[in-house]
C-alpha positions as a printed NumPy array, in Angstrom:
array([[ 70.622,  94.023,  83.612],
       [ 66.894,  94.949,  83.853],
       [ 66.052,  98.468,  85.043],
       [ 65.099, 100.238,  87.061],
       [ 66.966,  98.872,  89.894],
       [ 66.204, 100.035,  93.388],
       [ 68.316, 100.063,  96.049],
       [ 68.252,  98.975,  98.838],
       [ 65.94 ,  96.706,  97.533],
       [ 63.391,  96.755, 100.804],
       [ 62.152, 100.22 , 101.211],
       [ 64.652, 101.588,  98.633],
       [ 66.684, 105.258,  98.906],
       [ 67.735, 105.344,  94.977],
       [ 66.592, 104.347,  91.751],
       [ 68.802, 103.417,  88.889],
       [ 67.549, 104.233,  85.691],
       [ 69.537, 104.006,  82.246],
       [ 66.843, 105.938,  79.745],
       [ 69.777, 105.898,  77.044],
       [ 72.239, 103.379,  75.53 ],
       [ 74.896, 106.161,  77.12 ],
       [ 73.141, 107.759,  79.698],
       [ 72.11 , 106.212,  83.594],
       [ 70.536, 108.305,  86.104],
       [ 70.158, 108.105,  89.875],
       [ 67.702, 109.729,  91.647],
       [ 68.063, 110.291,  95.111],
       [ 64.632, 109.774,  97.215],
       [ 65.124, 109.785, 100.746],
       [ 61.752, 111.541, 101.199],
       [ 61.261, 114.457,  99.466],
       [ 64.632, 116.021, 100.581],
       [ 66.881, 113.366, 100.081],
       [ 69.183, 114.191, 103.006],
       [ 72.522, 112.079, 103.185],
       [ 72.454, 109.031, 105.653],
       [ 74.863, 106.095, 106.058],
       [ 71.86 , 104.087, 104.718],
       [ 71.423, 106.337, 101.435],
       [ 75.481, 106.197, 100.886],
       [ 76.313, 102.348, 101.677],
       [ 73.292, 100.852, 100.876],
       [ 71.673, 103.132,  98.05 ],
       [ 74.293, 105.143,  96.507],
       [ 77.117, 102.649,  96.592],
       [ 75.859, 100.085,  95.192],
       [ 73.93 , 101.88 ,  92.365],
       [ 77.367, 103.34 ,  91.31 ],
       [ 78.613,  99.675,  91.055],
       [ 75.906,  98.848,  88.924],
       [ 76.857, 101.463,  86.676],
       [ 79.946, 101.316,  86.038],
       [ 80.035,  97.028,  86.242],
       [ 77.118,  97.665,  83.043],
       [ 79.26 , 100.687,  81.375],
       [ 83.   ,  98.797,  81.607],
       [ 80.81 ,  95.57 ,  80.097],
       [ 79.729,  97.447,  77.009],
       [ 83.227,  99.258,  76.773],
       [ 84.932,  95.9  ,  76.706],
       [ 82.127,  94.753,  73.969],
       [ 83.271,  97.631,  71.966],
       [ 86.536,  96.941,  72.378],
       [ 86.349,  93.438,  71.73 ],
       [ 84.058,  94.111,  68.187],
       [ 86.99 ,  97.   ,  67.447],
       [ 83.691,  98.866,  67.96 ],
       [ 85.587, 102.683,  67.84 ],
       [ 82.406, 104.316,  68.314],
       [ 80.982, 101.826,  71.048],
       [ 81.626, 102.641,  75.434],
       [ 80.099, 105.641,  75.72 ],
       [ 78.823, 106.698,  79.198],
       [ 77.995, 108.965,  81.394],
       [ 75.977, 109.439,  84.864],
       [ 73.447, 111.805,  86.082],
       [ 72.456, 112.219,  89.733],
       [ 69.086, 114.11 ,  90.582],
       [ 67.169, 114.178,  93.647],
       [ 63.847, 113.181,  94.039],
       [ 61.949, 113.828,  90.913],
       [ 58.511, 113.97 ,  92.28 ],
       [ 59.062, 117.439,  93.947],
       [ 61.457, 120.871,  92.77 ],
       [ 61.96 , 121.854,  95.691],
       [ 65.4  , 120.176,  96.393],
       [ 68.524, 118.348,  95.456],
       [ 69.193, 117.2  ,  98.606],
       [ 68.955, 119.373, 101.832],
       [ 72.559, 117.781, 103.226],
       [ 73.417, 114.952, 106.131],
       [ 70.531, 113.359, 107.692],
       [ 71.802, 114.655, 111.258],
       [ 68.517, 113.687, 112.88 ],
       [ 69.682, 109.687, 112.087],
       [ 73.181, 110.193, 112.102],
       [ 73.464, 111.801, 115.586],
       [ 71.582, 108.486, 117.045],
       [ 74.867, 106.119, 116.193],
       [ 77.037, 107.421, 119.032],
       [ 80.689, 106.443, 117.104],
       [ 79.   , 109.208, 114.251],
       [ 82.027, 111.512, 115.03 ],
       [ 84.442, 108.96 , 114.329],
       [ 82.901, 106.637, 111.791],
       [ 80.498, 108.934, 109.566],
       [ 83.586, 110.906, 107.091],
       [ 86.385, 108.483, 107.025],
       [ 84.06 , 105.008, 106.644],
       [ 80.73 , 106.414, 104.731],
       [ 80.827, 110.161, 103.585],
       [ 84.737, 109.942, 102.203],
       [ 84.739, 106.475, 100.8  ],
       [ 81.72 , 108.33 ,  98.335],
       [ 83.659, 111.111,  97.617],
       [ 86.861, 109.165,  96.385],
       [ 84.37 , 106.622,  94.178],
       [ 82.805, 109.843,  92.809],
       [ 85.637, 112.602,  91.994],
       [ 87.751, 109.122,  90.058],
       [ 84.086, 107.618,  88.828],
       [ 85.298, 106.93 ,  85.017],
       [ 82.81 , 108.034,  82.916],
       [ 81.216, 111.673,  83.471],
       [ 79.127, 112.736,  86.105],
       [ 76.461, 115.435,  86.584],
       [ 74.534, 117.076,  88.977],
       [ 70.986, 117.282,  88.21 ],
       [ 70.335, 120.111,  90.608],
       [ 66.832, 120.445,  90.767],
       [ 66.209, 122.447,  93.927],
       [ 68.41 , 123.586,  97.275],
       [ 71.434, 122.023,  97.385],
       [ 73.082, 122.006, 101.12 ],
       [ 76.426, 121.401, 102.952],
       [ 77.266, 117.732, 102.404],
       [ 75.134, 117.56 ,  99.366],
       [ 77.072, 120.551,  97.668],
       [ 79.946, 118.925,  98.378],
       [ 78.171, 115.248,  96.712],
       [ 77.78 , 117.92 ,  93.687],
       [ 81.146, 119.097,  93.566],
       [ 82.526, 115.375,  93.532],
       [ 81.04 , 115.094,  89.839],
       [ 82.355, 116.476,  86.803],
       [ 79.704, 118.994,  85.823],
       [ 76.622, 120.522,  87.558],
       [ 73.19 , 122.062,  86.092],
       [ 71.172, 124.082,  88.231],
       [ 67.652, 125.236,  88.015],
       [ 67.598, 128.989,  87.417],
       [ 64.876, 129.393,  90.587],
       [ 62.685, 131.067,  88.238],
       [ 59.79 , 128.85 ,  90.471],
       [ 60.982, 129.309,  93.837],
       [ 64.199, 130.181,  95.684],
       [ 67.356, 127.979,  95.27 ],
       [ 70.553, 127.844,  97.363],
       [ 73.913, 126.343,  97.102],
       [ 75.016, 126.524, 100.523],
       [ 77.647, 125.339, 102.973],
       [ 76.262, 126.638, 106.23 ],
       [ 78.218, 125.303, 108.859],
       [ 79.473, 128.153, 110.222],
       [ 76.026, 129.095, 111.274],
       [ 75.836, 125.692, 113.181],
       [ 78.829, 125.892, 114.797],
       [ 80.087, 123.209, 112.491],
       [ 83.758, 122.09 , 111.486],
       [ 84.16 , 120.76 , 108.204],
       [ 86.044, 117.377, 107.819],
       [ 89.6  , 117.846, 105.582],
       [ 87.789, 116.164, 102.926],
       [ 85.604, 118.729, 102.316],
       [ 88.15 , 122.042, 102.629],
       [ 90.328, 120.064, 100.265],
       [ 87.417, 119.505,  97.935],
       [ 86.294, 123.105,  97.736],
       [ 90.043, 124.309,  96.893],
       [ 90.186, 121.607,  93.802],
       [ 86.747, 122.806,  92.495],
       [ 86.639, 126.163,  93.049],
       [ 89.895, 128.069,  92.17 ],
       [ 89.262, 131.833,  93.835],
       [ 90.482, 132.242,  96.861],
       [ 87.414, 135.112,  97.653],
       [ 84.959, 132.382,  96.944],
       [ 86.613, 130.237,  99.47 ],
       [ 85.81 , 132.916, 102.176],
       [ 81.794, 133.106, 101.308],
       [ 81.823, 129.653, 100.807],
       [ 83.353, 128.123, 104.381],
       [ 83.967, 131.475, 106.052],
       [ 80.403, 133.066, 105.764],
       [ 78.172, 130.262, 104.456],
       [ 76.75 , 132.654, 101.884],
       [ 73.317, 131.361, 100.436],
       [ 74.553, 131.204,  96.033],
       [ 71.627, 131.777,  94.02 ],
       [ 71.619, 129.743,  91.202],
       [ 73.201, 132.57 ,  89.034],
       [ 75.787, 133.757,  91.853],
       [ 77.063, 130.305,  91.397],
       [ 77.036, 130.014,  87.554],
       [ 79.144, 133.413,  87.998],
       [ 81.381, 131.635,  90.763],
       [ 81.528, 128.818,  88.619],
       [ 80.561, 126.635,  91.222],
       [ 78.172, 125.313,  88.281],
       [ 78.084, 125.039,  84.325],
       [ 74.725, 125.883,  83.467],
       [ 71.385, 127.274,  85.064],
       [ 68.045, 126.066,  83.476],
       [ 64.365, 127.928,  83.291],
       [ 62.077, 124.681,  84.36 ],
       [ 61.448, 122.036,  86.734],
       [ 63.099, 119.189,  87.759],
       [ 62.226, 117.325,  84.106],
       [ 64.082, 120.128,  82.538],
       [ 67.19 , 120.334,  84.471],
       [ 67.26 , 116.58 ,  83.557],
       [ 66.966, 117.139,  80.188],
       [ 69.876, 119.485,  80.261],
       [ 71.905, 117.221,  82.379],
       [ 71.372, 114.589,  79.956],
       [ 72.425, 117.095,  76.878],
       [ 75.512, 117.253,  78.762],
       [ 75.861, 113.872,  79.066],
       [ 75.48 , 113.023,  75.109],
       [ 78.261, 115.885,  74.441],
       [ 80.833, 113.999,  76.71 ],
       [ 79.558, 110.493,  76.561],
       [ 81.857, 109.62 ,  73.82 ],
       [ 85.036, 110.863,  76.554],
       [ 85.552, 107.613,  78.02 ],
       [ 85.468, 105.664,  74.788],
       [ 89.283, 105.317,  74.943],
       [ 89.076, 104.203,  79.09 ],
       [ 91.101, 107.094,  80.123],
       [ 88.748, 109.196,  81.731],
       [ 89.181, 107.869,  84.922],
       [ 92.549, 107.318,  84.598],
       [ 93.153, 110.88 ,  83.583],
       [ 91.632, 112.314,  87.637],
       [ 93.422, 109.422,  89.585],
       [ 96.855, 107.823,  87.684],
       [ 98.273, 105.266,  89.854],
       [102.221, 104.91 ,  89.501],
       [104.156, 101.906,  90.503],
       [107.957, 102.976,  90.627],
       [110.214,  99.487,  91.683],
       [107.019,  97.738,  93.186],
       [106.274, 100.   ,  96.146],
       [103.262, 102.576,  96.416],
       [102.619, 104.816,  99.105],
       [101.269, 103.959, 102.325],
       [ 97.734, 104.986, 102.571],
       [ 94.387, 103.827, 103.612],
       [ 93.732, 102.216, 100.125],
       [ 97.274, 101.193,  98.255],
       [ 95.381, 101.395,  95.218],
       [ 95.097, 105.11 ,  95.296],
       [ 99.136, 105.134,  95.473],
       [ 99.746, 108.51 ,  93.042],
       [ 96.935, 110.303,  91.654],
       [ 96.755, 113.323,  89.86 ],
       [ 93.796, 115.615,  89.078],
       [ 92.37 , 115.506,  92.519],
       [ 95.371, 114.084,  94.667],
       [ 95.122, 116.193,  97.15 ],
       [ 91.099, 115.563,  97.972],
       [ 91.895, 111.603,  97.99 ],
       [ 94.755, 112.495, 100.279],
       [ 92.682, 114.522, 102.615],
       [ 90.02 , 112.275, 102.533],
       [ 92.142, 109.459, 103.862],
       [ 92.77 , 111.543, 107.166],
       [ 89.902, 112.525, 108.357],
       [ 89.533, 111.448, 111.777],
       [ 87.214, 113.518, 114.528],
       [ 86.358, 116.855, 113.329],
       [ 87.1  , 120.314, 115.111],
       [ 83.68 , 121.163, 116.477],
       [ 83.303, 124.289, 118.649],
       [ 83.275, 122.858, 122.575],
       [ 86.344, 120.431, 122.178],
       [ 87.937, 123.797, 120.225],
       [ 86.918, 125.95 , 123.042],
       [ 88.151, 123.508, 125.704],
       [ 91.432, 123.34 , 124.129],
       [ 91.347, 126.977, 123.806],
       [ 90.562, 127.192, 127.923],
       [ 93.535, 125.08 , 128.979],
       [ 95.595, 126.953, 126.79 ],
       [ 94.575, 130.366, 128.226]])
């Protein structure tokens, strides 16, 4: 496979890179803010994580096959556009996503979940390169991988920030169930989807909503994503990694009845696949208030 690769390939949204025998990076470039739109997820981001991991399970099985115990390392870094500092990705691209008029019933269960599931059971480790604000439906793309580095906003301000409750925004099951599974304190739950409280970077290292903060641009949080990377490359060498955040178990030939059969029992994060699969219209404020009104 020759990189980069650029996807799509006509006027491309992500680039693949793989700087490392053990290390591939995406960056995220839909303009300088990288916001999240069906086109960056199906046709950029989707694909790019197929390329990685059909490149990473080739090598593992090379290893394997040369009783190579040292060979299949991996592990994934996603940044956002790495010509600017500025941002990570400043959330859904509402602007194009409000112009499809099924958005409210497609968008979470057929493009946003779908990411989420491939993501949170990806099996080799994944890190968010932070490198500026990170917003709503991007934090939650940054809480889908294993680890996050944040710049410290020693250049300019940075946020972590779900702020739709100052939209008047309801947030898909996918995304409650996310936050619970991530974040394990119940008073971070409230500034998080109650108040929409702006983290700075070190409010969020303290909140552990990351793993480290980093003095430097957007090279530099790289740099320390991809230290991360080498110290749990070496994880998946044995293939369980994946394995170990979504176990499927057969018991007499049946599974459950989901969405996806495949995603039958799962562990780690069973309860995130599990919302994710039910997502259907989200709660927003007039169809609440209307219900509300007949009610009353």
């Amino acid at each position: 496979m020759s990189y980069p690769l650029r996807f799509p390939t006509e006027k491309p949204l992500v680039t693949l890179t793989h700087p490392t025998a053990s290390i591939w990076i995406i960056e995220l470039h839909n303009g300088p803010d990288s916001r999240l739109s069906t086109a960056l997820i199906n046709d950029g981001l989707q694909p790019a994580l197929d390329a990685v991991e059909r490149d990473w399970r080739n090598g593992w099985r090379a290893a394997r096959a040369a009783k190579n115990k040292t060979g299949g390392k991996g592990a994934l870094i996603i940044v956002g556009n790495r010509g600017q500092d500025k941002f990570f990705s400043n959330g859904l691209d509402f602007d194009s996503l409000s112009k499809d008029p099924h958005y409210s019933l497609n968008f979470f269960p057929h493009v946003y979940n779908p990411l989420m599931r491939r993501l949170i059971t990806f099996p080799i480790p994944t890190i968010a390169a932070i490198n500026g604000h990170c917003f709503a439906g991007a934090m939650m793309l940054s809480l889908c991988c294993d680890y996050r580095v944040i710049t410290d906003g020693g250049k300019r301000n940075v946020w972590m920030c779900m702020n739709e409750i100052h939209l008047g925004a309801g947030f898909p099951q996918s995304f409650t169930s996310l936050i619970r599974a991530k974040i394990p304190d119940a008073r971070t739950h409230r500034k998080v989807i109650l108040e929409g409280h702006r983290f700075s970077p070190s409010e969020a290292l303290e909140a552990g909503l990351v793993d480290h903060t980093v003095n430097g641009d957007t090279e530099a949080v790289i740099a320390k994503a991809q230290q991360v990377a080498d110290t749990v490359s070496s994880l998946c060498i044995p293939g369980s990694w994946g394995i170990s955040k979504v176990r499927v178990t057969i018991a007499c030939g049946a599974v459950d009845k989901l969405a996806d059969p495949s995603l039958a029992q799962r562990e780690l994060y069973r309860d995130v696949i599990e919302a994710s699969t039910k997502d259907t219209v989200i709660a927003n404020v007039p169809a609440d208030d209307a219900v509300a009104k007949a009610k009353l």
